[in-house]
Rosetta silent file (secondary structure, phi, psi, omega in degrees, C-alpha in Angstrom):
SEQUENCE: KKSFEDKASTANTEAYTYYLKAKYKFDNFSNKADIKIAQGLASKSLSLDNSLLESKLLLGKTYFHLYNSKKAKEILYNLIEEAENINNYKIISNSLAELGHHYIMGRDFQKGTDCFKRSLDNANTINDKGCIAICLSQLAWTNVYAGIESHDKAIEVFEMIIILFKELEDDRALVGTNLDLGYCYLALKGQVDKSLKYFKYANDIAKAHQHKNIGLVLGDLGLGIYYTFIGNYKLGDRYLKQSIEN
SCORE:     score description
SCORE:     0.000 S_00000001
   1 L     0.000  145.352 -168.527   -3.514   25.888 -167.177 S_00000001
   2 L   -89.046  132.276 -173.079   -3.622   27.669 -170.264 S_00000001
   3 L   -45.416  129.590  168.134   -0.526   27.684 -172.583 S_00000001
   4 L   -28.035   94.911  169.233    1.796   30.383 -172.764 S_00000001
   5 L   -96.174  157.707 -160.511    1.661   32.723 -175.049 S_00000001
   6 L   -78.206   73.357  175.807    4.967   34.324 -176.246 S_00000001
   7 L   -95.647  160.490 -172.993    4.653   38.017 -175.999 S_00000001
   8 L   -55.565  151.083  169.823    7.297   40.928 -176.580 S_00000001
   9 L  -131.425   68.524 -172.578    7.955   42.594 -173.452 S_00000001
  10 L  -155.980  140.639  178.399    8.576   46.103 -175.517 S_00000001
  11 L  -112.436   10.108 -162.361    6.287   48.742 -176.658 S_00000001
  12 L   -97.758   73.715 -172.930    9.081   49.728 -178.945 S_00000001
  13 H   -35.443  -51.653 -171.415    8.029   49.042 -182.630 S_00000001
  14 H   -71.593  -43.618  175.322   11.609   49.658 -184.087 S_00000001
  15 H   -56.037  -44.638 -178.986   13.510   47.901 -181.427 S_00000001
  16 H   -85.424  -10.808  172.296   11.500   45.192 -181.773 S_00000001
  17 H   -69.783  -24.776  178.525   11.369   44.841 -185.613 S_00000001
  18 H   -65.844  -13.342 -176.100   15.382   44.758 -185.236 S_00000001
  19 H   -67.283  -65.968 -178.257   14.423   41.651 -182.999 S_00000001
  20 H   -59.666  -48.391 -177.169   12.530   39.883 -185.554 S_00000001
  21 H   -39.146  -76.507 -158.874   15.302   40.808 -188.251 S_00000001
  22 H   -49.790  -35.706  164.088   17.668   39.254 -186.082 S_00000001
  23 H   -58.657  -32.002  152.386   15.892   36.267 -185.042 S_00000001
  24 H   -47.266  -59.732 -165.092   15.049   35.319 -188.741 S_00000001
  25 H   -66.114  -21.207 -164.289   18.645   35.889 -189.794 S_00000001
  26 H   -87.128  -51.770  177.814   19.386   33.687 -186.854 S_00000001
  27 H   -82.431   -5.776  172.497   17.408   30.787 -187.215 S_00000001
  28 H   -92.255  -12.296 -165.885   17.878   30.674 -190.973 S_00000001
  29 L   -66.414  173.653 -173.394   21.715   31.042 -190.992 S_00000001
  30 L  -118.101  -32.605 -147.053   24.017   29.180 -193.199 S_00000001
  31 L  -149.003  166.517  166.144   27.515   30.505 -192.043 S_00000001
  32 H   -71.969  -29.294 -178.107   29.303   32.399 -189.303 S_00000001
  33 H   -76.416  -42.203 -179.240   28.903   35.820 -190.938 S_00000001
  34 H   -50.281  -45.457 -160.768   25.087   35.131 -190.811 S_00000001
  35 H   -80.408  -11.899  149.425   25.062   34.456 -187.279 S_00000001
  36 H   -36.984  -69.116 -168.036   27.109   38.226 -187.065 S_00000001
  37 H   -60.948  -45.691 -166.251   24.527   39.901 -188.652 S_00000001
  38 H   -80.025  -33.189  169.704   21.792   38.564 -186.387 S_00000001
  39 H   -59.591  -20.559  165.648   24.067   39.499 -183.555 S_00000001
  40 H   -67.110  -35.382  161.426   24.282   42.885 -184.816 S_00000001
  41 H   -64.248  -56.959  164.959   20.943   43.276 -185.274 S_00000001
  42 H   -17.844  -64.320 -164.393   20.143   42.100 -182.112 S_00000001
  43 H   -65.229  -67.465  156.167   22.669   44.359 -180.552 S_00000001
  44 H    -7.179  -68.419  172.979   20.811   47.140 -182.472 S_00000001
  45 H   -54.185  -44.740 -179.239   17.684   46.439 -180.964 S_00000001
  46 H   -41.219  -46.141 -170.386   19.152   46.809 -177.642 S_00000001
  47 L   -79.380   -0.338  175.198   20.625   49.999 -178.236 S_00000001
  48 L  -101.923  -72.237  167.949   16.579   51.415 -179.273 S_00000001
  49 L  -137.805  121.365 -163.659   15.509   49.758 -176.010 S_00000001
  50 L   -62.509  -11.935 -170.762   17.677   47.677 -173.323 S_00000001
  51 L   -97.007    2.855  172.829   14.523   46.262 -171.769 S_00000001
  52 L   -63.268  112.773 -144.263   13.653   43.975 -174.654 S_00000001
  53 H  -115.184  -44.613  165.470   14.696   40.763 -172.784 S_00000001
  54 H   -37.494  -75.899 -177.025   14.183   38.725 -176.164 S_00000001
  55 H   -33.195  -64.962 -163.361   17.091   40.603 -177.952 S_00000001
  56 H   -70.598  -21.184  172.014   19.382   39.740 -175.089 S_00000001
  57 H   -45.734  -52.210 -168.863   18.149   36.002 -174.975 S_00000001
  58 H   -62.834  -50.109  155.685   18.894   36.090 -178.457 S_00000001
  59 H   -47.863  -58.142  165.455   22.459   37.739 -178.147 S_00000001
  60 H   -50.873  -31.020 -175.164   23.509   35.161 -175.641 S_00000001
  61 H   -72.608  -52.879  158.050   22.661   32.802 -178.277 S_00000001
  62 H   -24.833  -65.576  176.822   24.863   34.206 -180.702 S_00000001
  63 H   -45.156  -47.112 -156.436   28.114   34.394 -178.453 S_00000001
  64 H   -55.569  -73.823 -157.061   27.192   30.681 -177.633 S_00000001
  65 H   -84.244    7.539  161.643   27.562   29.634 -181.576 S_00000001
  66 L  -111.638   26.266  167.070   30.201   31.918 -182.226 S_00000001
  67 L    50.342   36.347  162.956   32.397   30.080 -179.207 S_00000001
  68 L  -111.230   63.447 -159.485   32.559   32.937 -177.201 S_00000001
  69 H   -65.392   -9.163 -157.389   30.886   30.884 -173.961 S_00000001
  70 H  -122.817   -2.490  157.496   32.171   33.436 -171.299 S_00000001
  71 H   -85.610  -37.959  176.377   30.181   36.416 -172.910 S_00000001
  72 H   -64.435  -41.558  176.414   27.370   34.258 -173.547 S_00000001
  73 H   -60.469  -57.321 -170.072   26.975   32.965 -169.730 S_00000001
  74 H   -64.841  -18.549  177.095   27.431   36.826 -168.396 S_00000001
  75 H   -71.027  -61.977 -159.996   24.690   37.935 -170.836 S_00000001
  76 H   -69.771  -27.377  161.510   22.291   35.094 -169.880 S_00000001
  77 H   -50.008  -44.393  173.507   22.960   35.053 -166.051 S_00000001
  78 H   -50.398  -65.423  179.090   22.465   38.785 -166.228 S_00000001
  79 H   -61.053  -37.874 -160.659   19.671   38.257 -168.193 S_00000001
  80 H   -69.082  -67.365 -175.581   17.878   35.342 -165.420 S_00000001
  81 H   -46.401  -28.923 -171.429   18.351   38.047 -162.888 S_00000001
  82 H   -76.809  -65.007  176.903   16.344   40.739 -164.896 S_00000001
  83 H   -20.456  -61.334  164.419   13.825   38.332 -165.682 S_00000001
  84 H   -51.487  -28.643  171.531   13.403   37.568 -162.433 S_00000001
  85 L   -73.205   -3.997 -171.374   12.717   40.752 -161.072 S_00000001
  86 L  -144.855   13.598 -176.904    9.495   41.204 -163.278 S_00000001
  87 L    35.365   65.481  168.970    8.631   37.117 -163.207 S_00000001
  88 L   -88.581  101.744 -175.497    9.195   36.775 -166.831 S_00000001
  89 H   -89.447  -31.121  162.632    9.091   32.776 -166.795 S_00000001
  90 H   -52.671  -33.239 -170.212    9.435   32.617 -170.211 S_00000001
  91 H   -88.381  -43.854  177.066   12.710   34.331 -170.639 S_00000001
  92 H   -55.419  -49.084 -172.042   13.986   32.374 -167.237 S_00000001
  93 H   -99.793   -0.980  163.736   13.374   28.843 -168.640 S_00000001
  94 H   -76.702  -51.571  178.444   14.466   29.679 -172.395 S_00000001
  95 H   -56.433  -43.363  170.712   17.661   31.390 -170.813 S_00000001
  96 H   -48.461  -54.252  159.641   17.988   28.309 -168.490 S_00000001
  97 H   -27.476  -68.091 -158.895   17.933   26.043 -171.331 S_00000001
  98 H   -64.689  -20.981  175.333   20.363   27.658 -173.230 S_00000001
  99 H   -99.913   -4.454  174.964   22.938   27.132 -170.378 S_00000001
 100 H   -81.081  -27.037 -179.123   21.753   23.879 -169.980 S_00000001
 101 H   -81.166  -21.383 -161.561   22.747   22.809 -173.480 S_00000001
 102 H   -83.674  -44.902 -169.582   26.072   24.713 -173.147 S_00000001
 103 H   -80.078  -16.970  176.779   27.095   22.815 -169.923 S_00000001
 104 H   -62.288  -58.820 -163.856   26.032   19.283 -171.221 S_00000001
 105 H   -67.520  -10.761  172.521   27.800   19.621 -174.528 S_00000001
 106 L   -86.678   17.307 -168.688   30.845   20.839 -171.976 S_00000001
 107 L    36.920   69.732 -159.888   30.143   17.287 -170.448 S_00000001
 108 L  -140.039   60.800 -168.183   29.700   19.387 -167.227 S_00000001
 109 H   -60.954  -27.532  174.912   26.630   17.012 -166.528 S_00000001
 110 H   -83.581  -45.006 -169.579   25.285   18.324 -163.075 S_00000001
 111 H   -66.916  -48.654 -178.053   25.373   21.895 -163.669 S_00000001
 112 H   -39.572  -63.429 -147.407   23.277   20.751 -167.403 S_00000001
 113 H   -71.724  -26.832 -175.786   21.084   18.921 -165.439 S_00000001
 114 H   -75.812  -56.281 -177.030   20.264   21.576 -162.552 S_00000001
 115 H   -58.310  -23.428 -174.772   19.653   24.181 -165.276 S_00000001
 116 H   -88.097  -38.580  161.804   17.145   21.974 -167.336 S_00000001
 117 H   -42.865  -45.365  168.263   15.288   21.328 -163.961 S_00000001
 118 H   -76.405  -19.225  155.122   15.054   24.566 -163.233 S_00000001
 119 H   -55.929  -62.356 -179.954   13.970   25.451 -166.581 S_00000001
 120 H   -57.395  -28.920  166.965   11.213   22.770 -166.685 S_00000001
 121 H   -45.616  -51.471 -159.274   10.282   24.329 -163.323 S_00000001
 122 H   -82.594  -46.888 -160.571    9.427   27.972 -164.766 S_00000001
 123 H   -61.394  -15.629 -177.506    8.255   26.295 -168.207 S_00000001
 124 L   -96.589  -15.158  157.258    5.885   24.608 -166.318 S_00000001
 125 L   -42.133  -57.358 -124.260    4.719   27.662 -164.402 S_00000001
 126 L  -140.531   -5.379 -178.909    3.422   28.989 -167.509 S_00000001
 127 L    50.476   38.590  177.745    2.821   26.013 -169.370 S_00000001
 128 L   -58.961   98.370  164.540    5.596   26.763 -172.074 S_00000001
 129 H   -39.585  -60.673 -172.815    4.998   23.437 -174.235 S_00000001
 130 H   -59.695  -42.438 -155.957    7.929   23.871 -176.350 S_00000001
 131 H   -88.116  -56.832 -168.770   10.602   24.632 -173.470 S_00000001
 132 H   -52.077  -24.177 -169.539    8.971   21.931 -171.320 S_00000001
 133 H   -90.589  -41.519  169.275    9.715   19.406 -174.323 S_00000001
 134 H   -58.925  -53.147  164.692   13.133   20.370 -174.715 S_00000001
 135 H   -25.086  -68.112  179.282   13.688   20.076 -171.068 S_00000001
 136 H   -56.792  -49.314 -175.963   12.489   16.823 -170.954 S_00000001
 137 H   -66.499  -15.363 -173.002   14.372   15.239 -174.075 S_00000001
 138 H   -94.950  -33.687  165.718   17.789   16.672 -172.652 S_00000001
 139 H   -51.999  -45.124 -177.965   17.132   15.449 -169.338 S_00000001
 140 H   -68.234  -32.555  173.638   16.331   11.720 -170.343 S_00000001
 141 H   -70.791  -29.971  156.308   19.444   11.621 -172.695 S_00000001
 142 H   -39.072  -69.931 -179.685   21.551   13.016 -169.420 S_00000001
 143 H   -42.904  -67.521  177.536   19.728   10.469 -167.397 S_00000001
 144 H   -45.263  -33.624 -173.281   20.619    7.555 -169.794 S_00000001
 145 H   -80.670  -25.082 -166.943   24.320    8.306 -170.146 S_00000001
 146 L  -103.016   24.810 -165.674   24.447    8.855 -166.639 S_00000001
 147 L    18.976   52.197  159.874   22.495    5.387 -166.015 S_00000001
 148 L   -91.714  -21.246  162.284   19.995    7.030 -163.880 S_00000001
 149 L  -137.374  143.514  176.277   17.130    5.939 -165.974 S_00000001
 150 L   -38.790  168.743  160.610   16.162    2.893 -168.134 S_00000001
 151 L   -83.717  -13.059  178.007   16.283    3.193 -172.049 S_00000001
 152 H   -92.068  -22.570  162.791   12.549    2.137 -172.006 S_00000001
 153 H   -88.871    2.148 -175.247   11.913    5.175 -169.849 S_00000001
 154 H   -93.477  -35.751  171.698   13.807    7.543 -172.017 S_00000001
 155 H   -48.832  -57.550  174.808   11.777    6.264 -174.991 S_00000001
 156 H   -52.454  -23.316  173.616    8.638    6.715 -173.306 S_00000001
 157 H   -81.808  -30.303  178.009    9.779   10.277 -172.475 S_00000001
 158 H   -55.221  -65.780  179.317   10.617   10.803 -176.579 S_00000001
 159 H   -24.264  -46.557  167.564    7.381    9.337 -177.210 S_00000001
 160 H   -64.893  -44.099 -178.186    5.808   12.009 -175.103 S_00000001
 161 H   -71.083  -47.250 -176.257    7.670   14.874 -176.608 S_00000001
 162 H   -73.292   -4.365  168.551    6.440   14.149 -180.168 S_00000001
 163 H   -78.564  -46.470  170.274    2.920   14.426 -179.162 S_00000001
 164 H   -19.559  -76.382  176.024    4.182   17.782 -177.525 S_00000001
 165 H   -49.941  -44.102 -171.682    5.745   18.877 -180.912 S_00000001
 166 H   -68.449  -18.111 -151.396    2.991   17.710 -182.863 S_00000001
 167 H   -91.624  -32.310 -141.823    0.295   19.816 -180.747 S_00000001
 168 H   -99.787    0.925 -172.303    2.907   22.969 -181.226 S_00000001
 169 L    65.145   -6.113  173.518    3.421   22.186 -185.569 S_00000001
 170 L   -68.863   76.971  179.860    6.991   22.585 -184.787 S_00000001
 171 H   -44.808  -35.022  174.614    8.588   20.300 -187.631 S_00000001
 172 H   -90.842  -11.032  160.053   12.097   20.968 -186.906 S_00000001
 173 H   -66.843  -36.859  171.434   11.997   20.025 -183.363 S_00000001
 174 H   -47.351  -50.474  177.636   10.030   16.609 -184.702 S_00000001
 175 H   -55.563  -25.412  168.192   12.807   15.937 -187.035 S_00000001
 176 H   -67.573  -26.350 -160.437   15.189   16.133 -183.860 S_00000001
 177 H   -88.349  -35.288  173.641   12.804   14.088 -181.850 S_00000001
 178 H   -49.326  -50.286  165.976   12.351   11.816 -184.518 S_00000001
 179 H   -43.406  -75.899  163.410   16.051   11.219 -184.475 S_00000001
 180 H   -30.483  -53.964  176.204   16.228   10.573 -181.223 S_00000001
 181 H   -71.892  -58.779 -166.148   13.464    7.544 -180.815 S_00000001
 182 H   -50.147  -53.717 -171.874   15.206    6.261 -184.100 S_00000001
 183 H   -69.840  -20.641  156.055   18.689    6.212 -182.577 S_00000001
 184 H  -101.415   12.873  172.474   17.462    4.735 -179.632 S_00000001
 185 H   -89.967  -25.608 -172.780   15.690    1.543 -180.989 S_00000001
 186 H   -72.016  -59.407 -174.906   18.666    1.408 -182.996 S_00000001
 187 L   -90.339   -7.260 -177.618   21.662    1.741 -180.448 S_00000001
 188 L  -118.442   -4.635 -163.945   19.948    1.049 -177.239 S_00000001
 189 L  -131.794  -32.910  179.300   17.229   -1.374 -178.012 S_00000001
 190 L    63.462   42.120  161.265   19.013   -3.046 -181.478 S_00000001
 191 L   -71.143   57.527 -150.914   15.177   -2.795 -182.727 S_00000001
 192 H   -79.776  -37.069 -178.919   16.775   -1.785 -186.469 S_00000001
 193 H   -68.239  -35.084 -162.962   12.769   -1.955 -188.183 S_00000001
 194 H   -80.921  -40.570 -150.250   11.190    0.376 -185.532 S_00000001
 195 H   -80.945  -33.730 -176.712   14.560    2.653 -185.666 S_00000001
 196 H   -66.385  -36.127 -175.305   14.053    2.900 -189.263 S_00000001
 197 H   -69.105  -54.706 -178.510   10.648    4.048 -189.233 S_00000001
 198 H   -47.396  -53.270 -179.235   11.723    6.806 -187.009 S_00000001
 199 H   -64.673  -37.632 -178.646   14.641    8.133 -189.139 S_00000001
 200 H   -84.762  -18.879  171.724   12.519    8.208 -192.135 S_00000001
 201 H   -61.629  -53.489 -148.983    9.619   10.313 -190.398 S_00000001
 202 H   -61.575  -42.956 -175.714   12.687   12.675 -189.587 S_00000001
 203 H   -77.573  -18.831 -162.673   13.966   12.672 -193.311 S_00000001
 204 H   -69.082  -73.748 -163.427   10.164   12.984 -194.448 S_00000001
 205 H   -54.140  -58.777 -166.276    9.406   15.945 -192.249 S_00000001
 206 H   -67.588  -33.233  179.348   12.702   17.988 -193.055 S_00000001
 207 H   -70.536  -54.985  166.007   12.121   17.570 -197.082 S_00000001
 208 H   -10.414  -60.005 -170.904    8.481   18.059 -196.619 S_00000001
 209 L  -105.872   15.569 -177.149    9.284   21.368 -195.256 S_00000001
 210 L    25.052   61.973 -179.143   12.336   22.285 -197.040 S_00000001
 211 L   -85.516  154.034  175.530   14.460   23.028 -193.720 S_00000001
 212 L  -115.526  156.015  156.494   17.641   24.279 -194.340 S_00000001
 213 L    65.908 -100.689 -167.649   20.954   24.121 -192.191 S_00000001
 214 H   -90.209  -28.917 -163.166   20.150   21.218 -189.198 S_00000001
 215 H   -63.044  -51.457 -164.869   16.758   20.053 -190.457 S_00000001
 216 H   -68.365  -54.464  160.948   18.090   18.594 -193.845 S_00000001
 217 H   -38.737  -56.634  163.093   21.586   17.369 -192.058 S_00000001
 218 H   -70.695  -30.057 -170.288   20.088   15.442 -189.309 S_00000001
 219 H   -66.585  -32.230 -171.083   17.866   14.053 -191.433 S_00000001
 220 H   -93.764  -27.318 -163.627   20.138   12.263 -193.903 S_00000001
 221 H   -66.498  -77.594  164.364   22.701   12.112 -191.215 S_00000001
 222 H    -6.988  -60.490 -164.398   19.943    9.595 -189.421 S_00000001
 223 H   -90.732  -36.738  172.885   19.348    7.377 -192.122 S_00000001
 224 H   -52.022  -30.828 -167.677   23.153    7.322 -193.028 S_00000001
 225 H   -90.261  -19.594 -179.226   24.110    5.999 -189.609 S_00000001
 226 H   -76.397  -20.579  174.229   20.976    3.734 -189.893 S_00000001
 227 H   -83.378  -60.928 -176.561   22.230    1.975 -193.350 S_00000001
 228 H   -64.470  -28.628 -167.126   25.971    1.910 -192.044 S_00000001
 229 H   -78.611  -62.965  170.601   24.811    0.374 -188.552 S_00000001
 230 L   -59.478   23.622  174.105   22.859   -2.740 -190.810 S_00000001
 231 L    45.382   39.963  150.477   26.140   -3.059 -193.308 S_00000001
 232 L   -79.490   66.722 -155.859   24.425   -1.071 -196.272 S_00000001
 233 H   -80.905  -20.671 -179.508   28.024    0.893 -196.274 S_00000001
 234 H   -78.134  -40.517  179.290   27.199    2.151 -199.745 S_00000001
 235 H   -46.810  -47.907 -167.978   23.199    3.489 -199.092 S_00000001
 236 H   -77.891  -10.480  167.518   24.648    4.775 -196.026 S_00000001
 237 H  -109.055    9.038  151.337   27.499    6.589 -196.974 S_00000001
 238 H   -91.587   -9.700  150.814   25.229    8.473 -199.750 S_00000001
 239 H   -75.899  -20.240  179.927   23.258    9.763 -196.926 S_00000001
 240 H   -88.164  -22.825 -178.462   25.887   10.560 -194.828 S_00000001
 241 H   -80.739  -24.599  167.975   27.946   12.690 -197.853 S_00000001
 242 H   -56.097  -45.019 -163.399   24.123   14.290 -198.607 S_00000001
 243 H   -57.038  -39.006  178.611   24.187   15.082 -194.968 S_00000001
 244 H   -61.379  -58.678  158.015   27.556   16.778 -195.392 S_00000001
 245 H   -77.213   -9.994  121.349   26.538   18.815 -198.364 S_00000001
 246 L   -18.898    0.000    0.000   23.475   20.247 -196.782 S_00000001
């Protein structure tokens, strides 16, 4: 299958410009105020063209980040229905993935798993590698915690996900996935040397690309966890403090 190319669902250039501004603000937010600005820009985009599904998806994300899950779910479930009517598998899969994250974070593993499985099915239809990788990652963690799959199976999945994110040149996602592998080898397998390799990969990627927000936070956090785990509390404390500062 040919990899799916992300195309906007509108011909309204002004609406799409507001969407791009909203997406940039959201992707690079530093505080709650930034998220509210992104929310306003997404709303402005929809006021110009209410058929721009990408803006609706982004708007739903902002409500989750502002802890209004009721509004976020209302937007996303309506969006899924709208996208299904026109077979927009990209929007369907990404909306379901957002809902899956919400349910998993709320410890509703059954609903979360169902959302991610549906998301994965839709992502596979268009070979959306980014969404496929995200779904596989979340399902792997959920299955480990639920005792459905072995730790070795989870590690195998994460190693496959890294290959996908490298193909996509998604450096931010590579930070998170290397941390996943580092944690697996450290906490689940007890292979400290191997875990350090992945924690260092994550930190190096974050710094090389000057990631703000979650990238550097996670990069330093991973090393902080590692050094604390092996008893080097001084170094572990230094990295943990850096993660807080970032």
